Short mmCIF file of C-alpha atoms in Angstrom, two decimals:
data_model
loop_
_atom_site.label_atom_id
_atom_site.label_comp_id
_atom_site.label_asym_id
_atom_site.label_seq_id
_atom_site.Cartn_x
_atom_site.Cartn_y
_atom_site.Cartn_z
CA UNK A 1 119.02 149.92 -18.20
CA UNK A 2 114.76 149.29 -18.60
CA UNK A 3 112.42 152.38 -18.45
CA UNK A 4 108.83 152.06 -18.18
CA UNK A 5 106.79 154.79 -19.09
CA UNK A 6 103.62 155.87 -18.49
CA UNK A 7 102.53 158.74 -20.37
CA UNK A 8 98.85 159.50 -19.07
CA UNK A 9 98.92 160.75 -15.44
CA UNK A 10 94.99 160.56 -15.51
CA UNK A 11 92.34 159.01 -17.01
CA UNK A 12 88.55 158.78 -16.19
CA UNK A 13 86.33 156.31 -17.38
CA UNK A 14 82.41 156.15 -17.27
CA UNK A 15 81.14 152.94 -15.01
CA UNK A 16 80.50 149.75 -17.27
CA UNK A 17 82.32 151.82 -19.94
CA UNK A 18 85.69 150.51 -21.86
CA UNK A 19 89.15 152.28 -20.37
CA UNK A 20 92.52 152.01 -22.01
CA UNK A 21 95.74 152.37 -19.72
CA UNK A 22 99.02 152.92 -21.52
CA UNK A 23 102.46 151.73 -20.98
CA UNK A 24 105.64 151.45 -23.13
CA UNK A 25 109.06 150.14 -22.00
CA UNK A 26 112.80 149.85 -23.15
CA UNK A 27 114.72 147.14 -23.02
CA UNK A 28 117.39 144.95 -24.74
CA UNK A 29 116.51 141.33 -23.40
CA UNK A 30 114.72 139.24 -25.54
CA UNK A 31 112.90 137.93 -22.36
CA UNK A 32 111.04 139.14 -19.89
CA UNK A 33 107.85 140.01 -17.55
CA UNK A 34 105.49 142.70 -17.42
CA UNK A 35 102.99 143.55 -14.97
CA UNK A 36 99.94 145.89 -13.97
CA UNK A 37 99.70 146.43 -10.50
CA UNK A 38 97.00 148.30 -8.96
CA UNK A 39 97.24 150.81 -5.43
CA UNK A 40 93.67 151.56 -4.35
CA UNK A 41 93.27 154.46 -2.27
CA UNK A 42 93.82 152.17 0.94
CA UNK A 43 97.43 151.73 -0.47
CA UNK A 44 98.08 148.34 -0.57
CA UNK A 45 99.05 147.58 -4.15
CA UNK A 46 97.94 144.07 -6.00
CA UNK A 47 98.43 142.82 -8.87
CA UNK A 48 96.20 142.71 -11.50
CA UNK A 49 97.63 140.37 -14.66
CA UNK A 50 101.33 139.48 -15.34
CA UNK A 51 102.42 138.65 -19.16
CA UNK A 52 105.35 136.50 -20.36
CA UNK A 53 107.41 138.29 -23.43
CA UNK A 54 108.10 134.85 -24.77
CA UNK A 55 104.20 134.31 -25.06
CA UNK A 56 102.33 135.65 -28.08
CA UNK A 57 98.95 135.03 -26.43
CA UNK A 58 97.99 138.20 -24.89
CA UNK A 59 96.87 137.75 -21.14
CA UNK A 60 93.85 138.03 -19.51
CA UNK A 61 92.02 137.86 -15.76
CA UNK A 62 88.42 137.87 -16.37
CA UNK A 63 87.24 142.13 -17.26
CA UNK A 64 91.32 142.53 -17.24
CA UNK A 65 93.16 142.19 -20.59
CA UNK A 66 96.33 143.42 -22.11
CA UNK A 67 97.53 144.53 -25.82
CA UNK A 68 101.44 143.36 -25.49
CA UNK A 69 103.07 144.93 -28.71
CA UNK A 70 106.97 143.14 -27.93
CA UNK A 71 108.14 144.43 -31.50
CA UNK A 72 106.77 148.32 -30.56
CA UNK A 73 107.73 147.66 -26.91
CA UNK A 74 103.97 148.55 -25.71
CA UNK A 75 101.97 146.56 -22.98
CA UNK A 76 98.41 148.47 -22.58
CA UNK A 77 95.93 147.30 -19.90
CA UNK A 78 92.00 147.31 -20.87
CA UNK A 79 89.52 147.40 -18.26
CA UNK A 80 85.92 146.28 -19.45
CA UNK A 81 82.65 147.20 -17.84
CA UNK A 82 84.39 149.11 -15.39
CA UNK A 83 83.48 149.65 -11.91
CA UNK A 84 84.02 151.91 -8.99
CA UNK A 85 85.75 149.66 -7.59
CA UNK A 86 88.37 150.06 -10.30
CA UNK A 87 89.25 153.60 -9.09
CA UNK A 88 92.82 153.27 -8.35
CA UNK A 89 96.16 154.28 -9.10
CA UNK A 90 97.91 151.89 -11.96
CA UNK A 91 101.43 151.15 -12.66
CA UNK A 92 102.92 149.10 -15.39
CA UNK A 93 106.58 147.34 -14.42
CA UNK A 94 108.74 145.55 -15.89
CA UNK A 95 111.10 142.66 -14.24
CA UNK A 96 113.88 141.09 -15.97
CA UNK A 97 113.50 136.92 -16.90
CA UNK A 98 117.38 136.28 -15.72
CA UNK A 99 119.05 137.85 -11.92
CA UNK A 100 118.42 136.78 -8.28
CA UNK A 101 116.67 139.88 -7.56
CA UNK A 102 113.65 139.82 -9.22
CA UNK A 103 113.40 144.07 -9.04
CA UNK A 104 110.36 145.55 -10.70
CA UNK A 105 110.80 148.44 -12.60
CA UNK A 106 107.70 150.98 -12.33
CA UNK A 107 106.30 153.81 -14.66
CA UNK A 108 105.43 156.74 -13.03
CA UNK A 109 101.46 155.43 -12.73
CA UNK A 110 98.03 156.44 -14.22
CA UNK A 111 95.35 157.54 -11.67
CA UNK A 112 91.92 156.52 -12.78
CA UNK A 113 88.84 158.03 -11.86
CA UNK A 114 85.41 156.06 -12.56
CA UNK A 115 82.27 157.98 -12.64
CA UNK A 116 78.89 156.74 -11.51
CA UNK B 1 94.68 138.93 0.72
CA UNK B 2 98.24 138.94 0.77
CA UNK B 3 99.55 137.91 4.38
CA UNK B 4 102.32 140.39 4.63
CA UNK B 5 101.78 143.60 7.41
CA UNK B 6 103.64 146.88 8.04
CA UNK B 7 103.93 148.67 10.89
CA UNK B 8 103.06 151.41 12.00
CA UNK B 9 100.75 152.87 8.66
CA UNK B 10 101.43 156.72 9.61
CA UNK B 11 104.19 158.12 11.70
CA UNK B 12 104.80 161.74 11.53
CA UNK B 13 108.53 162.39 13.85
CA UNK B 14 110.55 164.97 15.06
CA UNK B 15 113.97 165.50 12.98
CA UNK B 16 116.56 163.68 14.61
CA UNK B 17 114.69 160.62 16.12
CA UNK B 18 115.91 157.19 15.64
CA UNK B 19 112.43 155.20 13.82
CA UNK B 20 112.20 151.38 12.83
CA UNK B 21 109.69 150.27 10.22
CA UNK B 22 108.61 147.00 10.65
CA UNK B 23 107.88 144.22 8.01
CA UNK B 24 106.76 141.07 8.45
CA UNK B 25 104.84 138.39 6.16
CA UNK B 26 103.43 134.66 6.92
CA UNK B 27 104.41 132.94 3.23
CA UNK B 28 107.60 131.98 4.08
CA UNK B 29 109.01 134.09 1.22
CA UNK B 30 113.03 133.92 1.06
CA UNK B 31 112.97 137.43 -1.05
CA UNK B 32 112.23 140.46 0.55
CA UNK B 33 112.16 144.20 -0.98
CA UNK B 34 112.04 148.01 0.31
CA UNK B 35 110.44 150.80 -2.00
CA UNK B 36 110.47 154.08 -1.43
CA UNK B 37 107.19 156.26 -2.83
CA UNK B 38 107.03 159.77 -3.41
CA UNK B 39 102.97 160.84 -3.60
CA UNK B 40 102.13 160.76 -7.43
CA UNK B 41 105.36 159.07 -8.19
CA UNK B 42 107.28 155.64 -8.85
CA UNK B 43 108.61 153.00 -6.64
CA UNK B 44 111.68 153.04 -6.18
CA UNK B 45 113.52 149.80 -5.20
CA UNK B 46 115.92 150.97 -1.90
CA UNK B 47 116.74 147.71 -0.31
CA UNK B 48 116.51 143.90 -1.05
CA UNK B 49 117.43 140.66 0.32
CA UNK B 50 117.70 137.43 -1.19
CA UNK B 51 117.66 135.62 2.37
CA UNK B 52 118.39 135.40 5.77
CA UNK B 53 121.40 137.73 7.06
CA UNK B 54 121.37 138.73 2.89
CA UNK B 55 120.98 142.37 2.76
CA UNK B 56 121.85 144.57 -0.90
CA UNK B 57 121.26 148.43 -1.48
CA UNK B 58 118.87 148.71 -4.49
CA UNK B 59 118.53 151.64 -7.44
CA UNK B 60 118.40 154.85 -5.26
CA UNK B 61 120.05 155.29 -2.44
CA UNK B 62 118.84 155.62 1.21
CA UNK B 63 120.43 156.76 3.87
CA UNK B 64 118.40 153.47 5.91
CA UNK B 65 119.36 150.33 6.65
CA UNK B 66 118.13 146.70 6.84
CA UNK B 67 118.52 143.74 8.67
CA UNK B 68 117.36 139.87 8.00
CA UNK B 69 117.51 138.00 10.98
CA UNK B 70 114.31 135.71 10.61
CA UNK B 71 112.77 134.93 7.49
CA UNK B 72 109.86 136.37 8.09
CA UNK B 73 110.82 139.90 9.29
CA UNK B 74 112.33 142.73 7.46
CA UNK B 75 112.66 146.10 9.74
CA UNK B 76 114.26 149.48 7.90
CA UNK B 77 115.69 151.79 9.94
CA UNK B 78 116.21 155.60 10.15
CA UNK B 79 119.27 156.56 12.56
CA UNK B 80 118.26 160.27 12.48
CA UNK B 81 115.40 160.66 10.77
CA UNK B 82 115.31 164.34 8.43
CA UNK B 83 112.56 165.97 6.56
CA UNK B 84 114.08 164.99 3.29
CA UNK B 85 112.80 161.29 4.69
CA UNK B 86 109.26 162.03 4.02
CA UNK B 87 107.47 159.19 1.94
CA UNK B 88 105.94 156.49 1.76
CA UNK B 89 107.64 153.14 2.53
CA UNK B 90 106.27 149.53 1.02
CA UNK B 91 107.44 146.16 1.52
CA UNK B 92 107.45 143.45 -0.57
CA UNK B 93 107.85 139.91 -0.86
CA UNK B 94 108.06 136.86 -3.23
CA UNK B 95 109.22 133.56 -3.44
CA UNK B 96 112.52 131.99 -5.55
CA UNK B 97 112.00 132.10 -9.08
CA UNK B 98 111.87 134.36 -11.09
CA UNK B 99 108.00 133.87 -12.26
CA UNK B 100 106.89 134.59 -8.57
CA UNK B 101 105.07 137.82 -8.03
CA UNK B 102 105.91 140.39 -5.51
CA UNK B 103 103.50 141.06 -2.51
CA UNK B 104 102.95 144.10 -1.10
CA UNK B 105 102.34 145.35 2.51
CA UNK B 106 100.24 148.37 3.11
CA UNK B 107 103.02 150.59 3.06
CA UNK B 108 104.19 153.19 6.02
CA UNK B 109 103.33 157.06 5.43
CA UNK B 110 106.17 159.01 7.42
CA UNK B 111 106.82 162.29 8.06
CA UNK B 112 109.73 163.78 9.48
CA UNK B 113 108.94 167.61 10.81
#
């Protein structure tokens, strides 16, 4: 079965500064998707960038990026110049390529602060 | 904006009581998912359906049920609700394939007392 983990519960970030979010998964499919979604305190989650594993090109939605590591099984999410608005809770999943279902599998999240 | 709604966003009920949480979203989305969220924790997929009058159980198990009459509308329901049924509940839809992201409603915060 796939496990995402998250291993940083919290993380704070200055505003405009450079944040990291981690994530690392297990799996044995060759292919796959990963996500970041984010849950602002309003609770309605969105997401923020989706990768393909059978692209090498790493994605990116405009001060969102990812560093997806298939070989060491790590998808990280950078934030750039970040903002208040960026204050959310963030949760890496993982959905199989193959199955009707289409189930995410979530990591337990990373809350992020942003100070002014 | 994502055009799917829950309803209602809080409920706090008396142990025993019969509840209904209701789903609905405008994209015409044939999939359809449950998740149950603990405060700090993971989503956990409870219920799915691929269609209309297509129902499955998902990872952990829930003593709720589903029903898929109309596309559009996905209600859970608690027969006798119990404090153990405190959480927070989020919908979700997407569309066939699997390259389709999930949307997500606001999410119901119930408490059972």
């Amino acid at each position: 079965a796939q496990t995402v983990t998250q291993s940083q519960p919290e993380m704070s970030v200055q505003e405009a500064e450079t944040v990291t979010l981690s994530c690392t998964y297990d799996t044995s499919e060759s292919d796959y998707y990963l996500f970041w979604y984010k849950q602002p305190p309003s609770r309605q989650m969105i997401l923020v960038i989706r990768q393909e594993a059978y692209k090498q090109q790493n994605a990116t939605e405009n001060r969102f990026s990812v560093n997806f590591q298939k070989a060491a099984k790590s998808f990280s999410l950078k934030i750039s110049d970040s903002q208040l608005g960026d204050a959310a809770m963030y949760f890496c999943a993982y959905r199989s390529l193959g199955g009707a279902t289409n189930k995410l599998i979530f990591g337990t999240g990373t809350l992020l602060a942003v100070q002014p | 904006e994502a055009d799917i709604y829950q309803t209602p966003r809080y409920l706090v009920i008396g142990t025993g009581k019969k509840i209904t949480l209701e789903c609905s979203q405008t994209m015409g989305h044939d999939k359809m998912y449950w998740y149950q969220q603990d405060p700090g924790m993971e989503l956990h997929l409870i219920h799915y359906s691929y269609g209309v009058n297509s129902t499955e159980k998902g990872d952990l198990s829930s003593e709720s049920t589903v029903s898929r009459i109309r596309t559009e509308h996905f209600p859970l329901t608690l027969e006798s609700a119990r404090p153990s049924h405190t959480s927070q509940y989020l919908c979700a839809s997407s569309a066939v394939g699997s390259s389709y992201e999930q949307y997500f409603g606001p999410g119901t915060r119930l408490t059972v007392t």
